[in-house]
Amino acid sequence: MELKIEAGAWQKICAYVDNVDGEISGLGKIELRDDAFIVTDVAIFRQEVSGAHSDIDTKALAEFQVDMVKAGEDMRQWVLWWHSHASMAVFFSKTDTDTIDASTEFPYMVSLVTNKRHETKARLDVYKPIHLTLDDLQVEILSNGINPYTDLCKAEIASKVTA
């Protein structure tokens, strides 16, 4: 299995990560294609951040889920949890693994950590019928180039992220 990130989704992640001082986190939409997890979109929510954590507002997350369902989205596809480690190395901290271990509402979840150097580390957790972890999921960015999302993401950060 491999995690492939479409250009637009990756550019949004980079714009979010590059334009906030601390960590930041969000969810991503995944489609399964040809034995690969394809990230097609990402989103952020109101959250409080610091250099070492990001806490998503649970009410904002619930509102997002309701809005997506009303728009006809299948929430079972929003199973990517992504977050940054700001300027630190990419790894899954104890806080990260605790979050992953508690996220059992879907049969599986893909987790991605990145940083301001745009390094990545990903893992797959399958929760049902038993919890299994593939700790070193390969990551491929499908395309990269000039980021058209920078200004949009800066505005979204200003309205949703506090330190």
PDB file of C-alpha atoms in Angstrom:
ATOM      1  CA  MET A   1       0.000   0.000   0.000  1.00  0.00           C
ATOM      2  CA  GLU A   2       1.073   3.525  -0.704  1.00  0.00           C
ATOM      3  CA  LEU A   3      -0.183   7.007   0.158  1.00  0.00           C
ATOM      4  CA  LYS A   4      -0.386   9.272  -2.891  1.00  0.00           C
ATOM      5  CA  ILE A   5      -1.247  12.924  -2.442  1.00  0.00           C
ATOM      6  CA  GLU A   6      -2.766  14.865  -5.331  1.00  0.00           C
ATOM      7  CA  ALA A   7      -1.053  18.160  -6.130  1.00  0.00           C
ATOM      8  CA  GLY A   8      -3.869  20.413  -4.896  1.00  0.00           C
ATOM      9  CA  ALA A   9      -4.174  18.610  -1.568  1.00  0.00           C
ATOM     10  CA  TRP A  10      -0.401  18.677  -1.024  1.00  0.00           C
ATOM     11  CA  GLN A  11      -0.188  22.354  -1.949  1.00  0.00           C
ATOM     12  CA  LYS A  12      -2.912  23.159   0.602  1.00  0.00           C
ATOM     13  CA  ILE A  13      -1.088  21.194   3.316  1.00  0.00           C
ATOM     14  CA  CYS A  14       2.155  23.029   2.496  1.00  0.00           C
ATOM     15  CA  ALA A  15       0.429  26.419   2.527  1.00  0.00           C
ATOM     16  CA  TYR A  16      -1.153  25.668   5.927  1.00  0.00           C
ATOM     17  CA  VAL A  17       2.123  24.398   7.408  1.00  0.00           C
ATOM     18  CA  ASP A  18       4.262  27.197   5.961  1.00  0.00           C
ATOM     19  CA  ASN A  19       1.994  29.995   7.159  1.00  0.00           C
ATOM     20  CA  VAL A  20       1.447  29.156  10.813  1.00  0.00           C
ATOM     21  CA  ASP A  21       4.107  29.518  13.509  1.00  0.00           C
ATOM     22  CA  GLY A  22       3.416  26.289  15.390  1.00  0.00           C
ATOM     23  CA  GLU A  23       1.848  22.987  14.557  1.00  0.00           C
ATOM     24  CA  ILE A  24      -1.406  22.711  12.614  1.00  0.00           C
ATOM     25  CA  SER A  25      -3.694  19.779  11.880  1.00  0.00           C
ATOM     26  CA  GLY A  26      -6.651  18.754   9.807  1.00  0.00           C
ATOM     27  CA  LEU A  27      -8.399  15.968   7.965  1.00  0.00           C
ATOM     28  CA  GLY A  28      -8.134  14.723   4.410  1.00  0.00           C
ATOM     29  CA  LYS A  29     -10.352  12.906   1.968  1.00  0.00           C
ATOM     30  CA  ILE A  30      -9.048   9.573   0.696  1.00  0.00           C
ATOM     31  CA  GLU A  31     -10.075   7.521  -2.311  1.00  0.00           C
ATOM     32  CA  LEU A  32      -8.870   3.949  -2.742  1.00  0.00           C
ATOM     33  CA  ARG A  33      -7.467   3.352  -6.234  1.00  0.00           C
ATOM     34  CA  ASP A  34      -5.281   0.503  -7.501  1.00  0.00           C
ATOM     35  CA  ASP A  35      -3.915  -0.543  -4.113  1.00  0.00           C
ATOM     36  CA  ALA A  36      -3.182   3.060  -3.095  1.00  0.00           C
ATOM     37  CA  PHE A  37      -4.705   5.622  -0.783  1.00  0.00           C
ATOM     38  CA  ILE A  38      -5.174   8.823  -2.813  1.00  0.00           C
ATOM     39  CA  VAL A  39      -5.565  12.093  -0.878  1.00  0.00           C
ATOM     40  CA  THR A  40      -7.844  14.316  -2.959  1.00  0.00           C
ATOM     41  CA  ASP A  41      -8.628  17.158  -0.544  1.00  0.00           C
ATOM     42  CA  VAL A  42      -7.763  18.458   2.927  1.00  0.00           C
ATOM     43  CA  ALA A  43      -9.428  20.750   5.439  1.00  0.00           C
ATOM     44  CA  ILE A  44      -8.591  22.581   8.646  1.00  0.00           C
ATOM     45  CA  PHE A  45     -10.845  23.603  11.516  1.00  0.00           C
ATOM     46  CA  ARG A  46     -10.814  26.146  14.307  1.00  0.00           C
ATOM     47  CA  GLN A  47      -7.934  25.114  16.528  1.00  0.00           C
ATOM     48  CA  GLU A  48      -5.500  26.346  19.125  1.00  0.00           C
ATOM     49  CA  VAL A  49      -1.856  25.749  18.256  1.00  0.00           C
ATOM     50  CA  SER A  50       1.579  26.021  19.810  1.00  0.00           C
ATOM     51  CA  GLY A  51       5.054  24.900  18.863  1.00  0.00           C
ATOM     52  CA  ALA A  52       4.289  21.426  20.184  1.00  0.00           C
ATOM     53  CA  HIS A  53       0.587  20.736  19.639  1.00  0.00           C
ATOM     54  CA  SER A  54      -2.653  21.601  17.893  1.00  0.00           C
ATOM     55  CA  ASP A  55      -6.047  21.156  19.514  1.00  0.00           C
ATOM     56  CA  ILE A  56      -8.958  21.062  17.081  1.00  0.00           C
ATOM     57  CA  ASP A  57     -12.207  22.580  18.337  1.00  0.00           C
ATOM     58  CA  THR A  58     -14.557  19.594  18.632  1.00  0.00           C
ATOM     59  CA  LYS A  59     -17.617  21.733  17.846  1.00  0.00           C
ATOM     60  CA  ALA A  60     -15.957  22.952  14.623  1.00  0.00           C
ATOM     61  CA  LEU A  61     -15.143  19.356  13.656  1.00  0.00           C
ATOM     62  CA  ALA A  62     -18.763  18.306  14.274  1.00  0.00           C
ATOM     63  CA  GLU A  63     -20.031  21.247  12.201  1.00  0.00           C
ATOM     64  CA  PHE A  64     -17.715  20.228   9.361  1.00  0.00           C
ATOM     65  CA  GLN A  65     -19.023  16.667   9.465  1.00  0.00           C
ATOM     66  CA  VAL A  66     -22.654  17.840   9.405  1.00  0.00           C
ATOM     67  CA  ASP A  67     -21.948  20.221   6.506  1.00  0.00           C
ATOM     68  CA  MET A  68     -20.190  17.461   4.539  1.00  0.00           C
ATOM     69  CA  VAL A  69     -23.072  15.027   5.027  1.00  0.00           C
ATOM     70  CA  LYS A  70     -25.569  17.718   3.962  1.00  0.00           C
ATOM     71  CA  ALA A  71     -23.436  18.279   0.836  1.00  0.00           C
ATOM     72  CA  GLY A  72     -23.616  14.559   0.012  1.00  0.00           C
ATOM     73  CA  GLU A  73     -20.048  13.735   1.091  1.00  0.00           C
ATOM     74  CA  ASP A  74     -19.265  10.270   2.408  1.00  0.00           C
ATOM     75  CA  MET A  75     -17.547  10.890   5.752  1.00  0.00           C
ATOM     76  CA  ARG A  76     -16.043   7.406   5.540  1.00  0.00           C
ATOM     77  CA  GLN A  77     -13.632   8.915   2.987  1.00  0.00           C
ATOM     78  CA  TRP A  78     -12.380  11.621   5.379  1.00  0.00           C
ATOM     79  CA  VAL A  79      -9.966   9.230   7.096  1.00  0.00           C
ATOM     80  CA  LEU A  80      -6.658  11.079   6.742  1.00  0.00           C
ATOM     81  CA  TRP A  81      -5.479  12.830   9.880  1.00  0.00           C
ATOM     82  CA  TRP A  82      -2.605  15.118   8.948  1.00  0.00           C
ATOM     83  CA  HIS A  83      -0.593  17.461  11.120  1.00  0.00           C
ATOM     84  CA  SER A  84       2.673  19.290  11.182  1.00  0.00           C
ATOM     85  CA  HIS A  85       5.585  19.235  13.545  1.00  0.00           C
ATOM     86  CA  ALA A  86       6.468  22.811  12.545  1.00  0.00           C
ATOM     87  CA  SER A  87      10.289  22.875  12.295  1.00  0.00           C
ATOM     88  CA  MET A  88      10.863  19.579  14.122  1.00  0.00           C
ATOM     89  CA  ALA A  89      11.573  16.193  12.576  1.00  0.00           C
ATOM     90  CA  VAL A  90       8.723  14.047  11.252  1.00  0.00           C
ATOM     91  CA  PHE A  91       7.825  11.200  13.611  1.00  0.00           C
ATOM     92  CA  PHE A  92       4.795   9.974  15.520  1.00  0.00           C
ATOM     93  CA  SER A  93       5.032  11.262  19.085  1.00  0.00           C
ATOM     94  CA  LYS A  94       3.351   9.665  22.088  1.00  0.00           C
ATOM     95  CA  THR A  95       0.595  12.313  21.811  1.00  0.00           C
ATOM     96  CA  ASP A  96       0.178  11.416  18.125  1.00  0.00           C
ATOM     97  CA  THR A  97      -0.069   7.689  18.771  1.00  0.00           C
ATOM     98  CA  ASP A  98      -2.559   8.307  21.604  1.00  0.00           C
ATOM     99  CA  THR A  99      -4.718  10.306  19.159  1.00  0.00           C
ATOM    100  CA  ILE A 100      -4.439   7.560  16.537  1.00  0.00           C
ATOM    101  CA  ASP A 101      -5.257   4.821  19.045  1.00  0.00           C
ATOM    102  CA  ALA A 102      -8.397   6.711  20.131  1.00  0.00           C
ATOM    103  CA  SER A 103      -9.644   7.303  16.569  1.00  0.00           C
ATOM    104  CA  THR A 104     -11.534   4.065  16.093  1.00  0.00           C
ATOM    105  CA  GLU A 105     -14.824   5.359  14.672  1.00  0.00           C
ATOM    106  CA  PHE A 106     -13.898   4.103  11.189  1.00  0.00           C
ATOM    107  CA  PRO A 107     -12.439   0.755  10.105  1.00  0.00           C
ATOM    108  CA  TYR A 108      -9.093   2.423   9.273  1.00  0.00           C
ATOM    109  CA  MET A 109      -7.229   5.723   9.392  1.00  0.00           C
ATOM    110  CA  VAL A 110      -4.193   7.042   7.547  1.00  0.00           C
ATOM    111  CA  SER A 111      -2.000   9.478   9.479  1.00  0.00           C
ATOM    112  CA  LEU A 112       0.495  11.896   7.969  1.00  0.00           C
ATOM    113  CA  VAL A 113       2.999  14.124   9.720  1.00  0.00           C
ATOM    114  CA  THR A 114       4.955  16.780   7.853  1.00  0.00           C
ATOM    115  CA  ASN A 115       7.018  19.849   8.670  1.00  0.00           C
ATOM    116  CA  LYS A 116       8.180  23.151   7.216  1.00  0.00           C
ATOM    117  CA  ARG A 117      10.828  21.278   5.170  1.00  0.00           C
ATOM    118  CA  HIS A 118       7.929  19.302   3.634  1.00  0.00           C
ATOM    119  CA  GLU A 119       9.318  15.995   4.855  1.00  0.00           C
ATOM    120  CA  THR A 120       6.684  13.320   5.426  1.00  0.00           C
ATOM    121  CA  LYS A 121       6.006  10.229   7.464  1.00  0.00           C
ATOM    122  CA  ALA A 122       2.792   8.228   7.164  1.00  0.00           C
ATOM    123  CA  ARG A 123       1.171   5.212   8.749  1.00  0.00           C
ATOM    124  CA  LEU A 124      -1.957   3.136   8.325  1.00  0.00           C
ATOM    125  CA  ASP A 125      -4.004   1.889  11.254  1.00  0.00           C
ATOM    126  CA  VAL A 126      -6.692  -0.735  10.697  1.00  0.00           C
ATOM    127  CA  TYR A 127      -9.025  -0.986  13.681  1.00  0.00           C
ATOM    128  CA  LYS A 128     -11.419  -3.763  12.741  1.00  0.00           C
ATOM    129  CA  PRO A 129     -11.528  -6.669  13.336  1.00  0.00           C
ATOM    130  CA  ILE A 130      -8.302  -6.026  15.345  1.00  0.00           C
ATOM    131  CA  HIS A 131      -5.929  -3.068  15.562  1.00  0.00           C
ATOM    132  CA  LEU A 132      -3.031  -3.431  13.130  1.00  0.00           C
ATOM    133  CA  THR A 133      -0.477  -0.757  12.207  1.00  0.00           C
ATOM    134  CA  LEU A 134       1.628  -0.370   9.070  1.00  0.00           C
ATOM    135  CA  ASP A 135       4.150   2.104  10.450  1.00  0.00           C
ATOM    136  CA  ASP A 136       6.048   3.181   7.340  1.00  0.00           C
ATOM    137  CA  LEU A 137       3.546   3.868   4.574  1.00  0.00           C
ATOM    138  CA  GLN A 138       5.316   5.159   1.440  1.00  0.00           C
ATOM    139  CA  VAL A 139       4.321   8.711   0.440  1.00  0.00           C
ATOM    140  CA  GLU A 140       4.266  10.001  -3.121  1.00  0.00           C
ATOM    141  CA  ILE A 141       3.348  13.554  -4.101  1.00  0.00           C
ATOM    142  CA  LEU A 142       1.655  13.242  -7.491  1.00  0.00           C
ATOM    143  CA  SER A 143       2.735  16.673  -8.681  1.00  0.00           C
ATOM    144  CA  ASN A 144       4.311  19.741  -7.223  1.00  0.00           C
ATOM    145  CA  GLY A 145       4.859  23.259  -8.444  1.00  0.00           C
ATOM    146  CA  ILE A 146       3.791  26.820  -7.788  1.00  0.00           C
ATOM    147  CA  ASN A 147       1.297  26.852  -4.938  1.00  0.00           C
ATOM    148  CA  PRO A 148      -1.937  28.662  -5.835  1.00  0.00           C
ATOM    149  CA  TYR A 149      -3.390  28.087  -2.351  1.00  0.00           C
ATOM    150  CA  THR A 150      -1.039  30.262  -0.270  1.00  0.00           C
ATOM    151  CA  ASP A 151      -3.246  33.375   0.006  1.00  0.00           C
ATOM    152  CA  LEU A 152      -6.439  31.355   0.488  1.00  0.00           C
ATOM    153  CA  CYS A 153      -4.834  29.250   3.228  1.00  0.00           C
ATOM    154  CA  LYS A 154      -3.386  32.329   4.978  1.00  0.00           C
ATOM    155  CA  ALA A 155      -6.881  33.815   5.165  1.00  0.00           C
ATOM    156  CA  GLU A 156      -8.325  30.544   6.470  1.00  0.00           C
ATOM    157  CA  ILE A 157      -5.576  30.290   9.104  1.00  0.00           C
ATOM    158  CA  ALA A 158      -6.323  33.845  10.246  1.00  0.00           C
ATOM    159  CA  SER A 159      -9.984  32.935  10.826  1.00  0.00           C
ATOM    160  CA  LYS A 160      -9.517  29.484  12.373  1.00  0.00           C
ATOM    161  CA  VAL A 161      -6.145  29.236  14.146  1.00  0.00           C
ATOM    162  CA  THR A 162      -5.162  30.854  17.427  1.00  0.00           C
ATOM    163  CA  ALA A 163      -1.982  30.571  19.439  1.00  0.00           C
TER     164      ALA A 163
END
